[in-house]
Short mmCIF file of C-alpha atoms in Angstrom, two decimals:
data_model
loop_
_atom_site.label_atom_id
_atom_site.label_comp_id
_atom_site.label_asym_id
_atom_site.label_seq_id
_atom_site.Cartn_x
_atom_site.Cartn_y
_atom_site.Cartn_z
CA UNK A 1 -22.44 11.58 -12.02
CA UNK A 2 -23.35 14.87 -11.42
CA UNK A 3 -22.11 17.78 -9.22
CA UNK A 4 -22.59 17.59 -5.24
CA UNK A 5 -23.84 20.34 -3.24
CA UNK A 6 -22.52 20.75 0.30
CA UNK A 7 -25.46 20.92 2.99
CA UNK A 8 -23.05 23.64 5.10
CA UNK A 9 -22.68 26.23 2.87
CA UNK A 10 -23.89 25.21 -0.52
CA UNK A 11 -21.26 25.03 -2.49
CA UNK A 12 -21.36 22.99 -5.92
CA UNK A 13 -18.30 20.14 -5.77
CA UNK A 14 -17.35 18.36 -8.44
CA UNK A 15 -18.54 14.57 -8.20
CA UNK A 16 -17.08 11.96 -6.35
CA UNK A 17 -15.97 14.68 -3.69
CA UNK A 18 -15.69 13.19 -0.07
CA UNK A 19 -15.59 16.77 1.59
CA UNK A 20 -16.48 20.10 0.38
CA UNK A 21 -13.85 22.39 -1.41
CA UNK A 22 -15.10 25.47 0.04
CA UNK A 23 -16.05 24.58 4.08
CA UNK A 24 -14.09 21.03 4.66
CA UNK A 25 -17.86 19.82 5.62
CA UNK A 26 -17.83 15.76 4.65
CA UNK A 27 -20.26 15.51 1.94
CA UNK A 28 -23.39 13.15 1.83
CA UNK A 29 -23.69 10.63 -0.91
CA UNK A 30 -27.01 9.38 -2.09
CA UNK A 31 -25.86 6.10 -3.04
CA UNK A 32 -22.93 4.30 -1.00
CA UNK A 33 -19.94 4.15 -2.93
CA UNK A 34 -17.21 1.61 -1.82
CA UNK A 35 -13.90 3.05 -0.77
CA UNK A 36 -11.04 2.80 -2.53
CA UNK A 37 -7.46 4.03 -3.14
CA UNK A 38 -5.85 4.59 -6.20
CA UNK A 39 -2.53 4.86 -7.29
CA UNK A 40 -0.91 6.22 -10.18
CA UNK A 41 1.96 4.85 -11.48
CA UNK A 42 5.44 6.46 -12.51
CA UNK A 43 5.60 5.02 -16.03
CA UNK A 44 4.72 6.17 -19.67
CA UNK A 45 1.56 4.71 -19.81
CA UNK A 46 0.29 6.74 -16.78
CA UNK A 47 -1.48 2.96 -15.59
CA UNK A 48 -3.77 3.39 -12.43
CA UNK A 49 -3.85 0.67 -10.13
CA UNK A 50 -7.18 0.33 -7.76
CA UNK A 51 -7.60 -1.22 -4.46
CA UNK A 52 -10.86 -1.36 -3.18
CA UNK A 53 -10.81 -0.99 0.93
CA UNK A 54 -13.19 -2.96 1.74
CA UNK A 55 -11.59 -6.19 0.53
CA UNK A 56 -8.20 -5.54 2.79
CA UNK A 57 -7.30 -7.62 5.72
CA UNK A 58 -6.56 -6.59 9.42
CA UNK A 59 -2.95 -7.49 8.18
CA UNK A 60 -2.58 -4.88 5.26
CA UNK A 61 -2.26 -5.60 1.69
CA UNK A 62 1.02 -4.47 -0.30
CA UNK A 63 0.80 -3.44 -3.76
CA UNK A 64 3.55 -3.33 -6.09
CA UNK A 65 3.69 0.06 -7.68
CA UNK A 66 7.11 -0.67 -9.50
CA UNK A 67 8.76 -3.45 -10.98
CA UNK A 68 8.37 -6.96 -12.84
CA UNK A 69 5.19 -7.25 -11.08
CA UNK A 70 3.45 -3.98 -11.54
CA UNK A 71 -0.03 -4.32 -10.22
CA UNK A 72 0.10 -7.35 -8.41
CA UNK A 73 -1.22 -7.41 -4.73
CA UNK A 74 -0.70 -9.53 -1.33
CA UNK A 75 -2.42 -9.63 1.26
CA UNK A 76 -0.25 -9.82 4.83
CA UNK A 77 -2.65 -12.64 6.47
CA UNK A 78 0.43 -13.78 8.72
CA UNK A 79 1.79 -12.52 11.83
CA UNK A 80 4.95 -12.51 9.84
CA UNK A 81 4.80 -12.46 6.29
CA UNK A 82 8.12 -13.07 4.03
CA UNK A 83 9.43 -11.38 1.22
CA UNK A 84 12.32 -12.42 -0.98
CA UNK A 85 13.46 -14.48 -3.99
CA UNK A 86 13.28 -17.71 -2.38
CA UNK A 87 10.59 -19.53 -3.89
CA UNK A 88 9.02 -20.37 -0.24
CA UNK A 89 8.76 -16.51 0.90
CA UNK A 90 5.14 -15.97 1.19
CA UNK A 91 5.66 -12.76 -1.40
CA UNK A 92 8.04 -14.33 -3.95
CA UNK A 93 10.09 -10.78 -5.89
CA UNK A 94 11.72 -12.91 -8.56
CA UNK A 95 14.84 -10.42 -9.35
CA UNK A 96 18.50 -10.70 -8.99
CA UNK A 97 18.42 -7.26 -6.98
CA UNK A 98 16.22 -9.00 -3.67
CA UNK A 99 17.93 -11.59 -1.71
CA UNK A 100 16.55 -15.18 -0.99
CA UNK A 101 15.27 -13.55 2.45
CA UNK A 102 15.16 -10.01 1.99
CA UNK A 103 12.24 -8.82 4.61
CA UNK A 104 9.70 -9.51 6.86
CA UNK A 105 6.11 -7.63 8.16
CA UNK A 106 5.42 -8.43 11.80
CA UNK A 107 1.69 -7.73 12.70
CA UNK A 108 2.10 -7.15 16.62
CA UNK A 109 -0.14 -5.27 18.90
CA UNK A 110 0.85 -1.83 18.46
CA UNK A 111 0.46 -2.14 14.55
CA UNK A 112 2.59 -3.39 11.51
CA UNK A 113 6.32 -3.10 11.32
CA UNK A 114 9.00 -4.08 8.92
CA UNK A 115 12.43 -5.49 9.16
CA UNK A 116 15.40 -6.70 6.90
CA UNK A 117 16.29 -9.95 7.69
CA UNK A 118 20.09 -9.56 6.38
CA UNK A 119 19.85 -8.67 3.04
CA UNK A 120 22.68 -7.49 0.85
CA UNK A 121 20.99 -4.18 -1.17
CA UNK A 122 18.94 -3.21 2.13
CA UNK A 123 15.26 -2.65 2.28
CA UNK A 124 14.08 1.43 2.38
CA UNK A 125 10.54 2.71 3.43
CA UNK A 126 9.91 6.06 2.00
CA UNK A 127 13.11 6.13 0.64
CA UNK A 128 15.06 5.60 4.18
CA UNK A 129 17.15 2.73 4.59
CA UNK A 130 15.80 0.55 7.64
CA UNK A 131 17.48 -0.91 10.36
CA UNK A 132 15.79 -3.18 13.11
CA UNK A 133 11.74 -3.34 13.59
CA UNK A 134 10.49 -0.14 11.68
CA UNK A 135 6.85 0.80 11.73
CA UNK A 136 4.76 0.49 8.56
CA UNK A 137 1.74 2.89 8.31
CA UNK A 138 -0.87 3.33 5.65
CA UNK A 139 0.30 4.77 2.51
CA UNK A 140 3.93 4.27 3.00
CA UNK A 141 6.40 2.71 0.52
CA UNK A 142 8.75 -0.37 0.89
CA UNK A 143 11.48 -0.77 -1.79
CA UNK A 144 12.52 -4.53 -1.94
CA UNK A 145 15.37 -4.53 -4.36
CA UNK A 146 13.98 -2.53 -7.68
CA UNK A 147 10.67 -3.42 -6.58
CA UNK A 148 8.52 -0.35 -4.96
CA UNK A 149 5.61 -1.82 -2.95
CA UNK A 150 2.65 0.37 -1.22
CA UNK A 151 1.63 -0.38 1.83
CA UNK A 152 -2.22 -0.44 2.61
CA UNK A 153 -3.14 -0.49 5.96
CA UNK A 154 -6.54 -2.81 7.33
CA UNK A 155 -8.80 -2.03 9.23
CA UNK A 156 -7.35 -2.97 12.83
CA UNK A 157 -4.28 -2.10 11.35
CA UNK A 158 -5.27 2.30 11.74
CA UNK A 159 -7.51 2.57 8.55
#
């Protein structure tokens, strides 16, 4: 790819640039690009993890970022979606840190939001500890146990 020029002021931007560095002007692209997110993970080998927007649900998607399960994904197709280490939770964290039924996601009609359903460790979203229906926004992180999952909002969901 080569550099972009920005049709405000033209300055050069390095490629892949969504706005210009110089003006804030959104850039054109000559060829549509699909929109992703990517996330960079705290661990030695400096992993990236991916997630293409396009493919996300109105529910949201959370992506583990930490943990057993590194990289794995799950879509929230539910109106409530269940996390824990029993094996029937729709998002199964196989650990000795989550409880059986650690948390749920409630899609409602003013957005996502997350609750602990009684669990012994807690549940924390960007590293506060919850208590009752919290909501979830894009970007933020939910820490199930040793588990640190990212949340990634749909597209009814304020994407």
């Amino acid at each position: 790819m080569s550099d972009v020029f920005c049709t405000n002021c033209g300055h050069r931007n390095q490629a892949g640039s969504n706005f210009c560095s110089s003006c804030g002007q959104p850039l054109e692209r000559a060829v549509e690009e699909p929109a992703t997110i990517t996330f960079s993970l705290d661990s030695e080998s400096g992993e990236l993890i991916e997630v293409d927007l396009d493919s996300v649900p109105a529910g949201g998607r959370l992506v583990v970022t930490r943990g057993p399960n590194t990289g794995s994904e799950w879509d929230l197709e539910h109106v409530i979606t269940t996390a824990g280490r029993h094996p029937d939770s729709d998002i199964f964290l196989d650990d000795v840190t989550v409880s059986r039924r650690h948390v749920e996601i409630e899609q409602t009609t003013s957005g996502s939001v997350v609750r602990d359903v009684g669990s012994l460790n807690g549940t924390y979203l960007n590293q506060q500890r919850i208590e009752g229906d919290t909501p979830i926004a894009n970007g933020d992180e939910l820490q199930v146990g040793k588990f640190k999952l990212v949340y990634v909002a749909g597209e009814e969901d304020g994407r």
